[in-house]
Short mmCIF file of C-alpha atoms in Angstrom, two decimals:
data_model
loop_
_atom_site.label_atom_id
_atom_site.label_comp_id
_atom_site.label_asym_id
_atom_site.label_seq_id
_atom_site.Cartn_x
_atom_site.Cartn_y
_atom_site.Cartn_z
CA UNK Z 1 3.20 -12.91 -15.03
CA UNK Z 2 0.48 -10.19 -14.79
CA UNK Z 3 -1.48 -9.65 -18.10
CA UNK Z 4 -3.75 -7.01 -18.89
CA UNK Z 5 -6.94 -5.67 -21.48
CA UNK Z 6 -7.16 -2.51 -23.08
CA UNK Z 7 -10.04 -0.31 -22.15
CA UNK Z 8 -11.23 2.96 -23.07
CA UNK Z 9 -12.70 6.53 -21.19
CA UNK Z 10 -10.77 7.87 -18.44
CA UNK Z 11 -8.85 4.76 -18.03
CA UNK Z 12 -5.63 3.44 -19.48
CA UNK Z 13 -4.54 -0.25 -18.89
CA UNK Z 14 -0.91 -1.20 -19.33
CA UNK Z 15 0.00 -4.16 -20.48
CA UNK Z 16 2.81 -5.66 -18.01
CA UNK Z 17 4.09 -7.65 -20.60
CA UNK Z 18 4.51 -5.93 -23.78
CA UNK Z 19 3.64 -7.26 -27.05
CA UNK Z 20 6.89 -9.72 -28.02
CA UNK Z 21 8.61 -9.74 -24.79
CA UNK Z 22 10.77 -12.75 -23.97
CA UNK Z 23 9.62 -12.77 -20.42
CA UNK Z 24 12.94 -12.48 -19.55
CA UNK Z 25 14.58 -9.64 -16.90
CA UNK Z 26 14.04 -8.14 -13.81
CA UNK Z 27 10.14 -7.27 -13.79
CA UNK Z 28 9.62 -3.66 -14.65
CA UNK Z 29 11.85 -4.30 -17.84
CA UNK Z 30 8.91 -6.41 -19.14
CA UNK Z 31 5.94 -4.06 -17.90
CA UNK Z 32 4.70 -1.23 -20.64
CA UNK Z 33 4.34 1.62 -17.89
CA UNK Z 34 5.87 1.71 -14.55
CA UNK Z 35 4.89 5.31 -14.30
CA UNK Z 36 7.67 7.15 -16.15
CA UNK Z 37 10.16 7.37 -12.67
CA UNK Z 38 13.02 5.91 -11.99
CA UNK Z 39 11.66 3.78 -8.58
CA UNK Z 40 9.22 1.51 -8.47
CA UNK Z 41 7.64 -0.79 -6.04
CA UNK Z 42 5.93 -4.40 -7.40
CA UNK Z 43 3.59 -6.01 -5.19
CA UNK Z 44 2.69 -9.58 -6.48
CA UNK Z 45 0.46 -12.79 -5.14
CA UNK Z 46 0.57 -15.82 -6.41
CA UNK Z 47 -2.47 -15.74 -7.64
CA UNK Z 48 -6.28 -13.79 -7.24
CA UNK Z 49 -7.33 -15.16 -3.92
CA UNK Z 50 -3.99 -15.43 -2.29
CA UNK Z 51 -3.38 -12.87 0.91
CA UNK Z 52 0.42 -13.64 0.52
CA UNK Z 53 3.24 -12.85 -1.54
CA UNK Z 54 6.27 -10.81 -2.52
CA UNK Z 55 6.94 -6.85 -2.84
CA UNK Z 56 10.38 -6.27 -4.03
CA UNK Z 57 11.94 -1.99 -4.73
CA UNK Z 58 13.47 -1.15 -7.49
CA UNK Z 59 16.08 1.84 -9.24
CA UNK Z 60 16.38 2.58 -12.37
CA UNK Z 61 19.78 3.45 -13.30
CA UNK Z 62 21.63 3.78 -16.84
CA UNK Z 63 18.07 2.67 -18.95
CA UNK Z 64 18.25 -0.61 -16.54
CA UNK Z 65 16.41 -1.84 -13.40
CA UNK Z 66 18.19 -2.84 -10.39
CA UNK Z 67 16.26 -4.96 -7.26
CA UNK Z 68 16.56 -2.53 -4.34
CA UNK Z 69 15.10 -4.82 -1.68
CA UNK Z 70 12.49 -7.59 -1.31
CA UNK Z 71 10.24 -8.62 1.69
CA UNK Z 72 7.33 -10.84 2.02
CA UNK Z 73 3.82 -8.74 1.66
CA UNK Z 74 0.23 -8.99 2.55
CA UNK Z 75 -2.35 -8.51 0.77
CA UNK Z 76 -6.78 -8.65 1.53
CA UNK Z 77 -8.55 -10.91 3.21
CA UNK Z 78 -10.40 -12.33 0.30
CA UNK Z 79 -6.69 -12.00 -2.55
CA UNK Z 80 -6.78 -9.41 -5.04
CA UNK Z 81 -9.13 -7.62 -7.72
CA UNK Z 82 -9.13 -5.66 -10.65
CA UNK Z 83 -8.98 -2.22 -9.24
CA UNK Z 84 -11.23 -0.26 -11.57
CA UNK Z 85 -14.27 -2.45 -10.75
CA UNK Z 86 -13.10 -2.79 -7.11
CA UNK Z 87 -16.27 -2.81 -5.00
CA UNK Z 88 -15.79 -1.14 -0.93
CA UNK Z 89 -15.51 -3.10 1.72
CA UNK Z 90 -14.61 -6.71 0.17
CA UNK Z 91 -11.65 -7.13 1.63
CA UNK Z 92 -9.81 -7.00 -1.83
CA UNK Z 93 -6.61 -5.27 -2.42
CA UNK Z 94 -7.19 -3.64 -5.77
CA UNK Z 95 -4.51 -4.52 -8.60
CA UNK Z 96 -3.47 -1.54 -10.47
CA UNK Z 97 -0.24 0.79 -11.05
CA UNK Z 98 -0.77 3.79 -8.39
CA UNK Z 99 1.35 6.99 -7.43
CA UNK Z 100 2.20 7.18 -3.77
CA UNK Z 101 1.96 10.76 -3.10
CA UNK Z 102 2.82 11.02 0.34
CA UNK Z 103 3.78 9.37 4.11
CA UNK Z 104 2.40 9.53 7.47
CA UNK Z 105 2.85 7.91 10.38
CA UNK Z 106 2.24 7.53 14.16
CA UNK Z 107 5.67 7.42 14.93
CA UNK Z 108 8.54 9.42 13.64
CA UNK Z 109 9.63 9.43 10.03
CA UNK Z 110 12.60 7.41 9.95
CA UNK Z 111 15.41 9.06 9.27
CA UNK Z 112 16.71 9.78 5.75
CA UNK Z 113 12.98 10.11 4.78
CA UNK Z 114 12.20 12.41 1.41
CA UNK Z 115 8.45 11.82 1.21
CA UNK Z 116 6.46 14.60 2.94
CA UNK Z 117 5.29 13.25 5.86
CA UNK Z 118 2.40 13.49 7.75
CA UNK Z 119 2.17 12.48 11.97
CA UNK Z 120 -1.19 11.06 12.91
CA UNK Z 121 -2.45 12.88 15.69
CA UNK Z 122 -5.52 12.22 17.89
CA UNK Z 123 -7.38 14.53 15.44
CA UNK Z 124 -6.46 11.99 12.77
CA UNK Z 125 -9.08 10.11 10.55
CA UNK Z 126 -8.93 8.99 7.04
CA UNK Z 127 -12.93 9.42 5.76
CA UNK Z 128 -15.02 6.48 3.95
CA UNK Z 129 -18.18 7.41 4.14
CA UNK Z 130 -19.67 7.46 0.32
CA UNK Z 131 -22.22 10.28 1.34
CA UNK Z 132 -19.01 12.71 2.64
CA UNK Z 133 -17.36 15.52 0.34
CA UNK Z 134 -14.39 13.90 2.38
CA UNK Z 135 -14.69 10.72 0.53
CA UNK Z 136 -11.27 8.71 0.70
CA UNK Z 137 -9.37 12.37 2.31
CA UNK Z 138 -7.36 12.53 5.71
CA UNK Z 139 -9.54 14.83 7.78
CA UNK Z 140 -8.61 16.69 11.06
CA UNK Z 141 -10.69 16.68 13.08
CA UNK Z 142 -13.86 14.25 11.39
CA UNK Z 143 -16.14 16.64 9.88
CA UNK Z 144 -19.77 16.31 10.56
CA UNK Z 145 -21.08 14.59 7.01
CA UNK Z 146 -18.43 11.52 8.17
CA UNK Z 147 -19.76 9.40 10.35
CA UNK Z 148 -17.29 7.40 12.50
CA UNK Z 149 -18.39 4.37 11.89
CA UNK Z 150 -17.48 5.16 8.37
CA UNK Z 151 -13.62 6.33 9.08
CA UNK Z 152 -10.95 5.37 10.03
CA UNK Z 153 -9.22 6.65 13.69
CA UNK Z 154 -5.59 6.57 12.82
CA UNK Z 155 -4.24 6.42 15.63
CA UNK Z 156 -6.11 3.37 17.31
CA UNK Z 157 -4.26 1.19 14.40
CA UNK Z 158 -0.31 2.17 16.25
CA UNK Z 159 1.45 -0.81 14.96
CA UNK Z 160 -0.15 -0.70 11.65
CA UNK Z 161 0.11 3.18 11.18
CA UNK Z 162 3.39 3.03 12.69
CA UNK Z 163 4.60 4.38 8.93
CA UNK Z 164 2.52 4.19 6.14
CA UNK Z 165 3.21 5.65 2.52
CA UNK Z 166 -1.04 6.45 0.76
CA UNK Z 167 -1.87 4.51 -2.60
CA UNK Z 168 -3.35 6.56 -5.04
CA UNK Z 169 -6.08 4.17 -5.30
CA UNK Z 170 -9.50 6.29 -6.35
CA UNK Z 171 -8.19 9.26 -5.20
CA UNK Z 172 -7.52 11.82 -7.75
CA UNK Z 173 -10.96 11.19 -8.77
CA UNK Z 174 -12.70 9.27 -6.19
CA UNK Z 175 -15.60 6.88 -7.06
CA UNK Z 176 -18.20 6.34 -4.43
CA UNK Z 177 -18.33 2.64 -3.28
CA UNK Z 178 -15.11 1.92 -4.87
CA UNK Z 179 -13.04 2.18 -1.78
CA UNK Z 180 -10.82 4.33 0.25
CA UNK Z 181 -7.93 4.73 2.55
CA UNK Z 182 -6.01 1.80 0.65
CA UNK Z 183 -1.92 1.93 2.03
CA UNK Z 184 1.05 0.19 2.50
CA UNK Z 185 1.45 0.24 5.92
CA UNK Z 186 3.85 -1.99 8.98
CA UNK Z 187 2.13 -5.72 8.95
CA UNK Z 188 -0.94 -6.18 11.45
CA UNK Z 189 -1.75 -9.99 12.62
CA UNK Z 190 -2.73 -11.17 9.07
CA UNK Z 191 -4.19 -9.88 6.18
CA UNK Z 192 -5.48 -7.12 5.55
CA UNK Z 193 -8.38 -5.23 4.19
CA UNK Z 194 -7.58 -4.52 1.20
CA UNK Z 195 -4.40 -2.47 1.68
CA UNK Z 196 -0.62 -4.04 1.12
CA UNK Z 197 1.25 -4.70 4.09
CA UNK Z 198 5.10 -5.74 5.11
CA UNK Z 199 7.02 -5.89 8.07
CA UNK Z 200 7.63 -3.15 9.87
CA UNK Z 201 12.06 -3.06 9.11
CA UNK Z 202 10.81 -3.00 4.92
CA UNK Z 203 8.40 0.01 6.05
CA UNK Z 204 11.04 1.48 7.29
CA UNK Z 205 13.20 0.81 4.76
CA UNK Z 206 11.43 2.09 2.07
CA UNK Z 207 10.61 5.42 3.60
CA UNK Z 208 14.32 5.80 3.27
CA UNK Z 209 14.94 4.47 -0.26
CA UNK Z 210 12.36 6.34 -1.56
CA UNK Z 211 12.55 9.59 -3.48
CA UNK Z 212 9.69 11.86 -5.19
CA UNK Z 213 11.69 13.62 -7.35
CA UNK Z 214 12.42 9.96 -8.50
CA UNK Z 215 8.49 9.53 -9.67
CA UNK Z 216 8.09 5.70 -7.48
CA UNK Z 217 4.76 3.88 -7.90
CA UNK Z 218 3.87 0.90 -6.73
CA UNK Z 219 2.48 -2.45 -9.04
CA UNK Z 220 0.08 -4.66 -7.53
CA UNK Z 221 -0.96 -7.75 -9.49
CA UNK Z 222 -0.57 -11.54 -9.86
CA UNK Z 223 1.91 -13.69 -10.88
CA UNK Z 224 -1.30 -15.74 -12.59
CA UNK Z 225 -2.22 -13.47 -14.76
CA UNK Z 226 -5.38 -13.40 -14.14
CA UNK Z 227 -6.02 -9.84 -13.07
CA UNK Z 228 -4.85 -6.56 -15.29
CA UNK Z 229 -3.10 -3.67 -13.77
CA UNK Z 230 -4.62 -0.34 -14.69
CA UNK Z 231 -3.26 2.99 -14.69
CA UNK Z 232 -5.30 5.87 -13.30
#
């Protein structure tokens, strides 16, 4: 199950478990905050260092959670960390509870999609260069404080980038060196760097389950409980 600490500032840390739960019941009946929606998308590993494990979509309907769909995920390179202390480039896939506040995609948005949706275009680069005002932004076309080694081309990554929905991860308020352009995106040939990933059906799939004016967020921790899940 995924624990967490209580911190103070600009941060709020929700405990996934709250304080005399059973343990008992679908998931995000046992978590404190799943964002105040009524969808919701867990991502879970096994444990810190694992690159594998399980994201599963939920509704909220009647004051109860209903599974929606479950797929196998993927997660960094080098497993998971605790997203507020998330250091760039590590290969981690920062644990946290994020808002996903829009789609894009190379291809088409499947049909049935809700989520605004943004097509990558040649022009298309998502900026990670800690000295840009872009910091962790889609840009079109890559502005001249960005240098390319430092972004991303969208388009060069089609089966990735095929669909993608953004995690809010450091981007309201981004933090330089924490890390940008963090998604969940159509599976690659392994893990990732630092983003979730599933295959490329559940990418679909979700695009058409979910619905903004339903609030989703998406839950990434450990089944370990070794790693907290903070709210930004």
């Amino acid at each position: 199950m995924l624990r967490t600490a209580l911190v103070t500032g600009s941060l709020i840390v929700t405990a996934l478990l709250p304080q005399g739960s059973s343990g008992q019941g679908p998931l995000p009946a046992r978590l404190a905050d799943t964002g105040g929606g009524s969808q919701l998308i867990t991502a879970v590993a096994p444990a810190p260092g694992s690159t594998t494990g399980r994201l599963t979509w939920w509704d909220r309907r009647a004051g109860r959670w209903y599974e929606a769909g479950s797929a196998p995920a993927r997660f960094g390179a080098n497993g998971l960390t605790e997203g507020s202390s998330r250091i760039q480039g590590t290969d981690t896939t920062p644990t946290g509870l994020y808002a996903l506040p829009y789609a894009f995609g190379i291809r088409q948005a499947p049909a049935g999609t809700e989520y605004r949706y943004r097509r990558v275009t040649q022009h298309s680069w998502w900026c990670q260069d800690n000295a840009s005002v872009s910091y962790n932004r889609w840009v079109e076309p890559l502005p001249a404080d960005c240098a390319p080694g430092e972004a991303e081309h969208l388009v060069t990554y089609e089966k990735q980038y095929a669909h993608a929905l953004l995690i809010a991860f450091n981007y309201d308020r981004p933090v330089r060196g924490r890390g940008a352009g963090i998604f969940l995106h159509v599976n690659g040939k392994g893990a990732t760097a630092g983003c979730v990933s599933v295959p490329a059906g559940t990418m679909r799939a979700i695009l058409r389950w979910a619905a903004p004016r339903r609030g989703p967020h998406i839950a990434i921790g450990t089944e370990s409980g070794e790693l907290a899940v903070t709210r930004y």
